[in-house]
Amino acid sequence: MDIWEQLYEKAKAEYHPEDVSPFISAHHVVCALEAKNGEIFAGFCIEGCSGVMNLCAERAAALNMYVNSGQTVIKRLIAFRDEAPSASAENPISGIPCGACREFFMQLARENEDMEIMLDYAARKTITLKELIPNWWGYERYDKYHSE
């Protein structure tokens, strides 16, 4: 079983859409990521009617990683709804984290620019975070932070 299959299975175990209350739903988008040390962490989305309660599966997995291990660097990530990502001409962005998640990953650790994000599970096609944010605004701040 390759790492992508391990990530897929870990995320898939979290997929069971449910209503938490009449206002909140959860588990309809899932994610698993591989941390720098090889540990795998999962997360699921949770959405509320107010909007401020929404948390994407990708950020939930990253927070799970940080809370449980103190790690901030992600090597690989897979996210999906009811089936593995399958990029196509009709849906070229299958599996790509939203802008808020991309920004969070970049702010969490500069090394995350090299993380692989699964686009097409069957073809094992990936993209890096740096390809999604090629001219990220925070590099200068990272450089200044690490030079002090």
mmCIF file of N, CA and C in Angstrom:
data_model
loop_
_atom_site.group_PDB
_atom_site.id
_atom_site.type_symbol
_atom_site.label_atom_id
_atom_site.label_comp_id
_atom_site.label_asym_id
_atom_site.label_seq_id
_atom_site.Cartn_x
_atom_site.Cartn_y
_atom_site.Cartn_z
ATOM 1 N N MET A 1 0.853 -1.177 0.000
ATOM 2 C CA MET A 1 0.000 0.000 0.000
ATOM 3 C C MET A 1 0.898 1.240 0.000
ATOM 4 N N ASP A 2 0.783 2.068 -1.040
ATOM 5 C CA ASP A 2 1.616 3.269 -1.106
ATOM 6 C C ASP A 2 1.064 4.350 -0.169
ATOM 7 N N ILE A 3 1.822 5.423 0.011
ATOM 8 C CA ILE A 3 1.444 6.481 0.949
ATOM 9 C C ILE A 3 0.120 7.125 0.556
ATOM 10 N N TRP A 4 -0.128 7.279 -0.734
ATOM 11 C CA TRP A 4 -1.385 7.901 -1.166
ATOM 12 C C TRP A 4 -2.580 7.029 -0.817
ATOM 13 N N GLU A 5 -2.437 5.726 -0.920
ATOM 14 C CA GLU A 5 -3.530 4.831 -0.536
ATOM 15 C C GLU A 5 -3.756 4.895 0.974
ATOM 16 N N GLN A 6 -2.663 4.976 1.736
ATOM 17 C CA GLN A 6 -2.794 5.120 3.187
ATOM 18 C C GLN A 6 -3.535 6.407 3.547
ATOM 19 N N LEU A 7 -3.169 7.506 2.878
ATOM 20 C CA LEU A 7 -3.842 8.780 3.127
ATOM 21 C C LEU A 7 -5.315 8.712 2.736
ATOM 22 N N TYR A 8 -5.588 8.124 1.580
ATOM 23 C CA TYR A 8 -6.966 7.993 1.113
ATOM 24 C C TYR A 8 -7.812 7.221 2.123
ATOM 25 N N GLU A 9 -7.305 6.089 2.576
ATOM 26 C CA GLU A 9 -8.058 5.250 3.511
ATOM 27 C C GLU A 9 -8.285 5.960 4.847
ATOM 28 N N LYS A 10 -7.284 6.681 5.313
ATOM 29 C CA LYS A 10 -7.419 7.418 6.577
ATOM 30 C C LYS A 10 -8.491 8.509 6.443
ATOM 31 N N ALA A 11 -8.494 9.218 5.324
ATOM 32 C CA ALA A 11 -9.504 10.258 5.108
ATOM 33 C C ALA A 11 -10.885 9.636 4.923
ATOM 34 N N LYS A 12 -10.956 8.583 4.120
ATOM 35 C CA LYS A 12 -12.232 7.935 3.817
ATOM 36 C C LYS A 12 -12.949 7.479 5.090
ATOM 37 N N ALA A 13 -12.202 7.079 6.090
ATOM 38 C CA ALA A 13 -12.797 6.644 7.359
ATOM 39 C C ALA A 13 -13.569 7.771 8.046
ATOM 40 N N GLU A 14 -13.218 9.013 7.711
ATOM 41 C CA GLU A 14 -13.896 10.177 8.300
ATOM 42 C C GLU A 14 -15.141 10.595 7.518
ATOM 43 N N TYR A 15 -15.347 10.003 6.338
ATOM 44 C CA TYR A 15 -16.462 10.421 5.488
ATOM 45 C C TYR A 15 -17.757 9.744 5.922
ATOM 46 N N HIS A 16 -18.588 10.480 6.594
ATOM 47 C CA HIS A 16 -19.945 10.044 6.938
ATOM 48 C C HIS A 16 -20.763 11.300 7.236
ATOM 49 N N PRO A 17 -21.226 11.965 6.157
ATOM 50 C CA PRO A 17 -21.952 13.218 6.315
ATOM 51 C C PRO A 17 -23.071 13.105 7.345
ATOM 52 N N GLU A 18 -23.152 14.105 8.199
ATOM 53 C CA GLU A 18 -24.184 14.093 9.230
ATOM 54 C C GLU A 18 -24.532 15.509 9.657
ATOM 55 N N ASP A 19 -25.724 15.651 10.159
ATOM 56 C CA ASP A 19 -26.138 16.902 10.771
ATOM 57 C C ASP A 19 -25.846 16.802 12.256
ATOM 58 N N VAL A 20 -25.062 17.741 12.744
ATOM 59 C CA VAL A 20 -24.744 17.787 14.166
ATOM 60 C C VAL A 20 -25.926 18.390 14.914
ATOM 61 N N SER A 21 -26.554 19.345 14.286
ATOM 62 C CA SER A 21 -27.742 20.011 14.804
ATOM 63 C C SER A 21 -28.502 20.558 13.598
ATOM 64 N N PRO A 22 -29.627 21.232 13.801
ATOM 65 C CA PRO A 22 -30.317 21.819 12.650
ATOM 66 C C PRO A 22 -29.498 22.927 11.968
ATOM 67 N N PHE A 23 -28.405 23.324 12.584
ATOM 68 C CA PHE A 23 -27.614 24.442 12.075
ATOM 69 C C PHE A 23 -26.204 24.056 11.633
ATOM 70 N N ILE A 24 -25.735 22.896 12.040
ATOM 71 C CA ILE A 24 -24.346 22.503 11.793
ATOM 72 C C ILE A 24 -24.295 21.127 11.136
ATOM 73 N N SER A 25 -23.467 21.025 10.083
ATOM 74 C CA SER A 25 -23.235 19.736 9.430
ATOM 75 C C SER A 25 -21.736 19.440 9.450
ATOM 76 N N ALA A 26 -21.411 18.168 9.330
ATOM 77 C CA ALA A 26 -19.998 17.774 9.412
ATOM 78 C C ALA A 26 -19.740 16.506 8.612
ATOM 79 N N HIS A 27 -18.460 16.243 8.394
ATOM 80 C CA HIS A 27 -17.954 15.003 7.775
ATOM 81 C C HIS A 27 -18.297 14.844 6.300
ATOM 82 N N HIS A 28 -18.677 15.914 5.581
ATOM 83 C CA HIS A 28 -18.991 15.753 4.166
ATOM 84 C C HIS A 28 -17.810 16.078 3.254
ATOM 85 N N VAL A 29 -16.750 16.651 3.792
ATOM 86 C CA VAL A 29 -15.461 16.765 3.103
ATOM 87 C C VAL A 29 -14.417 16.279 4.098
ATOM 88 N N VAL A 30 -13.489 15.455 3.613
ATOM 89 C CA VAL A 30 -12.493 14.852 4.494
ATOM 90 C C VAL A 30 -11.085 15.073 3.951
ATOM 91 N N CYS A 31 -10.112 14.918 4.820
ATOM 92 C CA CYS A 31 -8.720 15.152 4.442
ATOM 93 C C CYS A 31 -7.812 14.272 5.288
ATOM 94 N N ALA A 32 -6.710 13.869 4.708
ATOM 95 C CA ALA A 32 -5.626 13.246 5.463
ATOM 96 C C ALA A 32 -4.334 13.843 4.940
ATOM 97 N N LEU A 33 -3.396 14.020 5.840
ATOM 98 C CA LEU A 33 -2.105 14.573 5.456
ATOM 99 C C LEU A 33 -0.991 13.782 6.113
ATOM 100 N N GLU A 34 0.149 13.824 5.458
ATOM 101 C CA GLU A 34 1.353 13.202 5.998
ATOM 102 C C GLU A 34 2.246 14.319 6.510
ATOM 103 N N ALA A 35 2.570 14.250 7.797
ATOM 104 C CA ALA A 35 3.460 15.228 8.409
ATOM 105 C C ALA A 35 4.904 14.933 8.010
ATOM 106 N N LYS A 36 5.769 15.882 8.303
ATOM 107 C CA LYS A 36 7.181 15.753 7.946
ATOM 108 C C LYS A 36 7.794 14.461 8.467
ATOM 109 N N ASN A 37 7.397 14.030 9.673
ATOM 110 C CA ASN A 37 7.984 12.823 10.251
ATOM 111 C C ASN A 37 7.306 11.537 9.788
ATOM 112 N N GLY A 38 6.318 11.651 8.883
ATOM 113 C CA GLY A 38 5.659 10.465 8.340
ATOM 114 C C GLY A 38 4.344 10.107 9.014
ATOM 115 N N GLU A 39 4.020 10.746 10.112
ATOM 116 C CA GLU A 39 2.733 10.472 10.762
ATOM 117 C C GLU A 39 1.599 10.966 9.872
ATOM 118 N N ILE A 40 0.470 10.301 9.971
ATOM 119 C CA ILE A 40 -0.708 10.672 9.193
ATOM 120 C C ILE A 40 -1.781 11.202 10.135
ATOM 121 N N PHE A 41 -2.373 12.329 9.747
ATOM 122 C CA PHE A 41 -3.436 12.966 10.517
ATOM 123 C C PHE A 41 -4.624 13.216 9.613
ATOM 124 N N ALA A 42 -5.819 13.093 10.157
ATOM 125 C CA ALA A 42 -7.039 13.298 9.379
ATOM 126 C C ALA A 42 -7.848 14.450 9.945
ATOM 127 N N GLY A 43 -8.765 14.920 9.122
ATOM 128 C CA GLY A 43 -9.681 15.965 9.546
ATOM 129 C C GLY A 43 -10.928 15.920 8.689
ATOM 130 N N PHE A 44 -11.974 16.557 9.163
ATOM 131 C CA PHE A 44 -13.220 16.647 8.415
ATOM 132 C C PHE A 44 -13.754 18.063 8.538
ATOM 133 N N CYS A 45 -14.566 18.454 7.576
ATOM 134 C CA CYS A 45 -15.123 19.803 7.606
ATOM 135 C C CYS A 45 -16.294 19.861 8.581
ATOM 136 N N ILE A 46 -16.518 21.056 9.076
ATOM 137 C CA ILE A 46 -17.678 21.327 9.902
ATOM 138 C C ILE A 46 -18.186 22.701 9.494
ATOM 139 N N GLU A 47 -19.471 22.770 9.198
ATOM 140 C CA GLU A 47 -20.049 24.013 8.699
ATOM 141 C C GLU A 47 -21.301 24.366 9.483
ATOM 142 N N GLY A 48 -21.403 25.650 9.819
ATOM 143 C CA GLY A 48 -22.577 26.148 10.524
ATOM 144 C C GLY A 48 -23.246 27.259 9.745
ATOM 145 N N CYS A 49 -24.483 27.513 10.057
ATOM 146 C CA CYS A 49 -25.259 28.540 9.351
ATOM 147 C C CYS A 49 -24.667 29.938 9.502
ATOM 148 N N SER A 50 -23.964 30.198 10.589
ATOM 149 C CA SER A 50 -23.443 31.548 10.817
ATOM 150 C C SER A 50 -22.226 31.868 9.972
ATOM 151 N N GLY A 51 -21.583 30.868 9.416
ATOM 152 C CA GLY A 51 -20.409 31.104 8.593
ATOM 153 C C GLY A 51 -19.115 31.151 9.395
ATOM 154 N N VAL A 52 -19.134 31.765 10.554
ATOM 155 C CA VAL A 52 -17.898 31.863 11.341
ATOM 156 C C VAL A 52 -17.503 30.533 11.954
ATOM 157 N N MET A 53 -18.406 29.597 11.992
ATOM 158 C CA MET A 53 -18.107 28.281 12.547
ATOM 159 C C MET A 53 -17.509 27.328 11.518
ATOM 160 N N ASN A 54 -17.432 27.722 10.269
ATOM 161 C CA ASN A 54 -16.961 26.817 9.230
ATOM 162 C C ASN A 54 -15.474 26.534 9.376
ATOM 163 N N LEU A 55 -15.112 25.272 9.233
ATOM 164 C CA LEU A 55 -13.720 24.863 9.264
ATOM 165 C C LEU A 55 -13.533 23.774 8.218
ATOM 166 N N CYS A 56 -12.664 24.038 7.252
ATOM 167 C CA CYS A 56 -12.391 23.077 6.189
ATOM 168 C C CYS A 56 -11.678 21.846 6.743
ATOM 169 N N ALA A 57 -11.866 20.729 6.069
ATOM 170 C CA ALA A 57 -11.222 19.476 6.459
ATOM 171 C C ALA A 57 -9.698 19.604 6.446
ATOM 172 N N GLU A 58 -9.171 20.369 5.491
ATOM 173 C CA GLU A 58 -7.717 20.513 5.374
ATOM 174 C C GLU A 58 -7.125 21.223 6.595
ATOM 175 N N ARG A 59 -7.763 22.314 7.009
ATOM 176 C CA ARG A 59 -7.265 23.024 8.197
ATOM 177 C C ARG A 59 -7.496 22.200 9.453
ATOM 178 N N ALA A 60 -8.602 21.458 9.507
ATOM 179 C CA ALA A 60 -8.861 20.598 10.660
ATOM 180 C C ALA A 60 -7.763 19.536 10.781
ATOM 181 N N ALA A 61 -7.352 18.947 9.662
ATOM 182 C CA ALA A 61 -6.274 17.943 9.691
ATOM 183 C C ALA A 61 -4.960 18.575 10.132
ATOM 184 N N ALA A 62 -4.665 19.768 9.618
ATOM 185 C CA ALA A 62 -3.417 20.452 10.001
ATOM 186 C C ALA A 62 -3.435 20.822 11.486
ATOM 187 N N LEU A 63 -4.568 21.266 11.979
ATOM 188 C CA LEU A 63 -4.681 21.586 13.407
ATOM 189 C C LEU A 63 -4.547 20.325 14.245
ATOM 190 N N ASN A 64 -5.118 19.223 13.781
ATOM 191 C CA ASN A 64 -4.974 17.942 14.458
ATOM 192 C C ASN A 64 -3.497 17.554 14.536
ATOM 193 N N MET A 65 -2.767 17.763 13.449
ATOM 194 C CA MET A 65 -1.334 17.474 13.410
ATOM 195 C C MET A 65 -0.592 18.321 14.455
ATOM 196 N N TYR A 66 -0.870 19.607 14.455
ATOM 197 C CA TYR A 66 -0.172 20.515 15.369
ATOM 198 C C TYR A 66 -0.520 20.227 16.829
ATOM 199 N N VAL A 67 -1.800 20.064 17.116
ATOM 200 C CA VAL A 67 -2.234 19.822 18.498
ATOM 201 C C VAL A 67 -1.664 18.516 19.035
ATOM 202 N N ASN A 68 -1.621 17.485 18.201
ATOM 203 C CA ASN A 68 -1.207 16.166 18.673
ATOM 204 C C ASN A 68 0.277 15.866 18.548
ATOM 205 N N SER A 69 1.003 16.696 17.767
ATOM 206 C CA SER A 69 2.425 16.386 17.611
ATOM 207 C C SER A 69 3.329 17.614 17.631
ATOM 208 N N GLY A 70 2.745 18.796 17.551
ATOM 209 C CA GLY A 70 3.555 20.011 17.514
ATOM 210 C C GLY A 70 4.189 20.278 16.161
ATOM 211 N N GLN A 71 3.899 19.444 15.168
ATOM 212 C CA GLN A 71 4.487 19.612 13.843
ATOM 213 C C GLN A 71 3.736 20.673 13.038
ATOM 214 N N THR A 72 4.469 21.292 12.121
ATOM 215 C CA THR A 72 3.868 22.303 11.252
ATOM 216 C C THR A 72 4.121 22.042 9.764
ATOM 217 N N VAL A 73 4.975 21.081 9.447
ATOM 218 C CA VAL A 73 5.350 20.827 8.058
ATOM 219 C C VAL A 73 4.589 19.617 7.508
ATOM 220 N N ILE A 74 3.980 19.821 6.333
ATOM 221 C CA ILE A 74 3.178 18.797 5.678
ATOM 222 C C ILE A 74 3.887 18.341 4.408
ATOM 223 N N LYS A 75 4.005 17.023 4.246
ATOM 224 C CA LYS A 75 4.622 16.478 3.038
ATOM 225 C C LYS A 75 3.593 16.231 1.943
ATOM 226 N N ARG A 76 2.459 15.630 2.303
ATOM 227 C CA ARG A 76 1.444 15.263 1.316
ATOM 228 C C ARG A 76 0.046 15.469 1.901
ATOM 229 N N LEU A 77 -0.914 15.740 1.004
ATOM 230 C CA LEU A 77 -2.286 15.978 1.439
ATOM 231 C C LEU A 77 -3.268 15.482 0.392
ATOM 232 N N ILE A 78 -4.331 14.853 0.864
ATOM 233 C CA ILE A 78 -5.442 14.463 -0.005
ATOM 234 C C ILE A 78 -6.730 14.927 0.656
ATOM 235 N N ALA A 79 -7.619 15.510 -0.119
ATOM 236 C CA ALA A 79 -8.917 15.958 0.380
ATOM 237 C C ALA A 79 -9.977 15.645 -0.668
ATOM 238 N N PHE A 80 -11.166 15.272 -0.202
ATOM 239 C CA PHE A 80 -12.238 14.939 -1.134
ATOM 240 C C PHE A 80 -13.578 14.893 -0.421
ATOM 241 N N ARG A 81 -14.613 14.788 -1.222
ATOM 242 C CA ARG A 81 -15.973 14.682 -0.715
ATOM 243 C C ARG A 81 -16.341 13.205 -0.622
ATOM 244 N N ASP A 82 -17.018 12.648 -1.597
ATOM 245 C CA ASP A 82 -17.486 11.267 -1.518
ATOM 246 C C ASP A 82 -16.607 10.268 -2.272
ATOM 247 N N GLU A 83 -15.660 10.787 -3.034
ATOM 248 C CA GLU A 83 -14.745 9.889 -3.750
ATOM 249 C C GLU A 83 -13.400 10.592 -3.913
ATOM 250 N N ALA A 84 -12.387 9.821 -4.196
ATOM 251 C CA ALA A 84 -11.030 10.363 -4.330
ATOM 252 C C ALA A 84 -10.979 11.439 -5.408
ATOM 253 N N PRO A 85 -10.064 12.387 -5.278
ATOM 254 C CA PRO A 85 -9.934 13.436 -6.299
ATOM 255 C C PRO A 85 -9.683 12.835 -7.677
ATOM 256 N N SER A 86 -10.331 13.423 -8.679
ATOM 257 C CA SER A 86 -10.134 12.960 -10.060
ATOM 258 C C SER A 86 -10.224 14.167 -10.986
ATOM 259 N N ALA A 87 -9.118 14.857 -11.125
ATOM 260 C CA ALA A 87 -9.062 16.044 -11.969
ATOM 261 C C ALA A 87 -9.404 15.683 -13.409
ATOM 262 N N SER A 88 -10.147 16.566 -14.045
ATOM 263 C CA SER A 88 -10.525 16.364 -15.442
ATOM 264 C C SER A 88 -10.700 17.727 -16.088
ATOM 265 N N ALA A 89 -10.978 17.728 -17.374
ATOM 266 C CA ALA A 89 -11.219 18.997 -18.072
ATOM 267 C C ALA A 89 -12.427 19.708 -17.476
ATOM 268 N N GLU A 90 -13.423 18.939 -17.051
ATOM 269 C CA GLU A 90 -14.628 19.514 -16.462
ATOM 270 C C GLU A 90 -14.385 19.990 -15.024
ATOM 271 N N ASN A 91 -13.467 19.350 -14.319
ATOM 272 C CA ASN A 91 -13.196 19.681 -12.924
ATOM 273 C C ASN A 91 -11.687 19.657 -12.671
ATOM 274 N N PRO A 92 -10.955 20.648 -13.179
ATOM 275 C CA PRO A 92 -9.488 20.631 -13.069
ATOM 276 C C PRO A 92 -8.962 20.905 -11.662
ATOM 277 N N ILE A 93 -9.827 21.368 -10.771
ATOM 278 C CA ILE A 93 -9.346 21.711 -9.428
ATOM 279 C C ILE A 93 -9.767 20.701 -8.372
ATOM 280 N N SER A 94 -10.111 19.510 -8.774
ATOM 281 C CA SER A 94 -10.494 18.466 -7.836
ATOM 282 C C SER A 94 -9.413 18.277 -6.774
ATOM 283 N N GLY A 95 -9.792 18.359 -5.525
ATOM 284 C CA GLY A 95 -8.862 18.110 -4.431
ATOM 285 C C GLY A 95 -8.018 19.289 -3.992
ATOM 286 N N ILE A 96 -8.139 20.435 -4.653
ATOM 287 C CA ILE A 96 -7.312 21.586 -4.294
ATOM 288 C C ILE A 96 -7.929 22.326 -3.110
ATOM 289 N N PRO A 97 -7.137 22.585 -2.080
ATOM 290 C CA PRO A 97 -7.650 23.338 -0.928
ATOM 291 C C PRO A 97 -8.077 24.756 -1.323
ATOM 292 N N CYS A 98 -9.020 25.296 -0.570
ATOM 293 C CA CYS A 98 -9.487 26.660 -0.821
ATOM 294 C C CYS A 98 -8.375 27.661 -0.498
ATOM 295 N N GLY A 99 -8.597 28.899 -0.854
ATOM 296 C CA GLY A 99 -7.603 29.945 -0.621
ATOM 297 C C GLY A 99 -7.248 30.127 0.844
ATOM 298 N N ALA A 100 -8.236 30.041 1.725
ATOM 299 C CA ALA A 100 -7.958 30.195 3.162
ATOM 300 C C ALA A 100 -7.043 29.078 3.655
ATOM 301 N N CYS A 101 -7.272 27.862 3.177
ATOM 302 C CA CYS A 101 -6.417 26.736 3.582
ATOM 303 C C CYS A 101 -5.011 26.887 3.028
ATOM 304 N N ARG A 102 -4.910 27.280 1.767
ATOM 305 C CA ARG A 102 -3.581 27.486 1.160
ATOM 306 C C ARG A 102 -2.791 28.515 1.961
ATOM 307 N N GLU A 103 -3.440 29.612 2.289
ATOM 308 C CA GLU A 103 -2.784 30.668 3.052
ATOM 309 C C GLU A 103 -2.374 30.155 4.431
ATOM 310 N N PHE A 104 -3.246 29.409 5.082
ATOM 311 C CA PHE A 104 -2.937 28.855 6.402
ATOM 312 C C PHE A 104 -1.706 27.956 6.340
ATOM 313 N N PHE A 105 -1.636 27.086 5.325
ATOM 314 C CA PHE A 105 -0.486 26.190 5.195
ATOM 315 C C PHE A 105 0.811 26.973 5.010
ATOM 316 N N MET A 106 0.768 28.015 4.184
ATOM 317 C CA MET A 106 1.970 28.826 3.958
ATOM 318 C C MET A 106 2.389 29.535 5.238
ATOM 319 N N GLN A 107 1.434 30.031 6.000
ATOM 320 C CA GLN A 107 1.767 30.726 7.239
ATOM 321 C C GLN A 107 2.227 29.755 8.317
ATOM 322 N N LEU A 108 1.771 28.528 8.276
ATOM 323 C CA LEU A 108 2.151 27.529 9.270
ATOM 324 C C LEU A 108 3.636 27.184 9.191
ATOM 325 N N ALA A 109 4.147 27.025 7.974
ATOM 326 C CA ALA A 109 5.569 26.725 7.785
ATOM 327 C C ALA A 109 5.950 26.992 6.333
ATOM 328 N N ARG A 110 7.043 27.698 6.142
ATOM 329 C CA ARG A 110 7.492 28.001 4.777
ATOM 330 C C ARG A 110 7.731 26.730 3.975
ATOM 331 N N GLU A 111 8.211 25.687 4.630
ATOM 332 C CA GLU A 111 8.477 24.412 3.957
ATOM 333 C C GLU A 111 7.228 23.812 3.310
ATOM 334 N N ASN A 112 6.064 24.262 3.757
ATOM 335 C CA ASN A 112 4.829 23.714 3.194
ATOM 336 C C ASN A 112 4.639 24.077 1.731
ATOM 337 N N GLU A 113 5.418 25.017 1.222
ATOM 338 C CA GLU A 113 5.330 25.336 -0.203
ATOM 339 C C GLU A 113 5.642 24.106 -1.051
ATOM 340 N N ASP A 114 6.381 23.149 -0.503
ATOM 341 C CA ASP A 114 6.759 21.940 -1.235
ATOM 342 C C ASP A 114 5.789 20.781 -1.037
ATOM 343 N N MET A 115 4.754 20.967 -0.225
ATOM 344 C CA MET A 115 3.815 19.872 0.008
ATOM 345 C C MET A 115 3.130 19.465 -1.288
ATOM 346 N N GLU A 116 2.911 18.162 -1.437
ATOM 347 C CA GLU A 116 2.216 17.633 -2.607
ATOM 348 C C GLU A 116 0.731 17.528 -2.285
ATOM 349 N N ILE A 117 -0.095 18.004 -3.194
ATOM 350 C CA ILE A 117 -1.537 17.959 -3.037
ATOM 351 C C ILE A 117 -2.092 17.082 -4.160
ATOM 352 N N MET A 118 -2.874 16.083 -3.782
ATOM 353 C CA MET A 118 -3.408 15.141 -4.756
ATOM 354 C C MET A 118 -4.483 15.798 -5.622
ATOM 355 N N LEU A 119 -4.286 15.739 -6.940
ATOM 356 C CA LEU A 119 -5.273 16.237 -7.898
ATOM 357 C C LEU A 119 -6.079 15.102 -8.508
ATOM 358 N N ASP A 120 -5.391 13.998 -8.838
ATOM 359 C CA ASP A 120 -6.040 12.859 -9.476
ATOM 360 C C ASP A 120 -5.479 11.584 -8.860
ATOM 361 N N TYR A 121 -6.277 10.977 -8.008
ATOM 362 C CA TYR A 121 -5.835 9.819 -7.238
ATOM 363 C C TYR A 121 -5.468 8.633 -8.133
ATOM 364 N N ALA A 122 -6.304 8.317 -9.103
ATOM 365 C CA ALA A 122 -6.046 7.167 -9.975
ATOM 366 C C ALA A 122 -4.749 7.347 -10.759
ATOM 367 N N ALA A 123 -4.501 8.547 -11.240
ATOM 368 C CA ALA A 123 -3.293 8.828 -12.029
ATOM 369 C C ALA A 123 -2.115 9.241 -11.151
ATOM 370 N N ARG A 124 -2.347 9.410 -9.865
ATOM 371 C CA ARG A 124 -1.336 9.883 -8.909
ATOM 372 C C ARG A 124 -0.751 11.227 -9.360
ATOM 373 N N LYS A 125 -1.611 12.080 -9.865
ATOM 374 C CA LYS A 125 -1.205 13.417 -10.311
ATOM 375 C C LYS A 125 -1.321 14.382 -9.137
ATOM 376 N N THR A 126 -0.242 15.112 -8.880
ATOM 377 C CA THR A 126 -0.208 16.052 -7.763
ATOM 378 C C THR A 126 0.214 17.444 -8.233
ATOM 379 N N ILE A 127 0.063 18.383 -7.339
ATOM 380 C CA ILE A 127 0.523 19.750 -7.548
ATOM 381 C C ILE A 127 1.127 20.203 -6.225
ATOM 382 N N THR A 128 2.085 21.103 -6.261
ATOM 383 C CA THR A 128 2.653 21.616 -5.018
ATOM 384 C C THR A 128 1.930 22.892 -4.604
ATOM 385 N N LEU A 129 2.009 23.204 -3.344
ATOM 386 C CA LEU A 129 1.398 24.430 -2.845
ATOM 387 C C LEU A 129 2.045 25.645 -3.502
ATOM 388 N N LYS A 130 3.342 25.576 -3.735
ATOM 389 C CA LYS A 130 4.031 26.693 -4.385
ATOM 390 C C LYS A 130 3.488 26.945 -5.792
ATOM 391 N N GLU A 131 3.093 25.892 -6.479
ATOM 392 C CA GLU A 131 2.500 26.075 -7.805
ATOM 393 C C GLU A 131 1.153 26.792 -7.707
ATOM 394 N N LEU A 132 0.457 26.600 -6.603
ATOM 395 C CA LEU A 132 -0.834 27.261 -6.399
ATOM 396 C C LEU A 132 -0.685 28.692 -5.905
ATOM 397 N N ILE A 133 0.421 28.970 -5.215
ATOM 398 C CA ILE A 133 0.703 30.319 -4.709
ATOM 399 C C ILE A 133 2.137 30.672 -5.098
ATOM 400 N N PRO A 134 2.389 30.949 -6.364
ATOM 401 C CA PRO A 134 3.762 31.135 -6.841
ATOM 402 C C PRO A 134 4.462 32.385 -6.316
ATOM 403 N N ASN A 135 3.749 33.409 -6.040
ATOM 404 C CA ASN A 135 4.358 34.667 -5.578
ATOM 405 C C ASN A 135 3.771 35.067 -4.238
ATOM 406 N N TRP A 136 3.858 34.163 -3.289
ATOM 407 C CA TRP A 136 3.240 34.379 -1.983
ATOM 408 C C TRP A 136 3.789 35.642 -1.321
ATOM 409 N N TRP A 137 2.941 36.396 -0.703
ATOM 410 C CA TRP A 137 3.273 37.696 -0.121
ATOM 411 C C TRP A 137 4.160 37.595 1.128
ATOM 412 N N GLY A 138 4.254 36.452 1.799
ATOM 413 C CA GLY A 138 4.911 36.370 3.099
ATOM 414 C C GLY A 138 6.372 35.960 3.122
ATOM 415 N N TYR A 139 6.975 35.706 1.962
ATOM 416 C CA TYR A 139 8.367 35.242 1.963
ATOM 417 C C TYR A 139 9.307 36.239 2.641
ATOM 418 N N GLU A 140 9.141 37.515 2.370
ATOM 419 C CA GLU A 140 10.018 38.534 2.964
ATOM 420 C C GLU A 140 9.907 38.518 4.491
ATOM 421 N N ARG A 141 8.703 38.347 4.977
ATOM 422 C CA ARG A 141 8.498 38.307 6.429
ATOM 423 C C ARG A 141 9.164 37.073 7.039
ATOM 424 N N TYR A 142 9.066 35.919 6.364
ATOM 425 C CA TYR A 142 9.761 34.714 6.835
ATOM 426 C C TYR A 142 11.268 34.955 6.876
ATOM 427 N N ASP A 143 11.818 35.550 5.811
ATOM 428 C CA ASP A 143 13.248 35.804 5.754
ATOM 429 C C ASP A 143 13.691 36.710 6.910
ATOM 430 N N LYS A 144 12.923 37.757 7.177
ATOM 431 C CA LYS A 144 13.240 38.678 8.262
ATOM 432 C C LYS A 144 13.152 37.966 9.604
ATOM 433 N N TYR A 145 12.137 37.151 9.806
ATOM 434 C CA TYR A 145 11.920 36.416 11.051
ATOM 435 C C TYR A 145 13.098 35.482 11.347
ATOM 436 N N HIS A 146 13.582 34.819 10.315
ATOM 437 C CA HIS A 146 14.668 33.839 10.509
ATOM 438 C C HIS A 146 16.055 34.476 10.526
ATOM 439 N N SER A 147 16.158 35.745 10.166
ATOM 440 C CA SER A 147 17.471 36.412 10.200
ATOM 441 C C SER A 147 17.732 37.109 11.528
ATOM 442 N N GLU A 148 16.707 37.234 12.333
ATOM 443 C CA GLU A 148 16.865 37.937 13.630
ATOM 444 C C GLU A 148 17.404 37.035 14.708
#
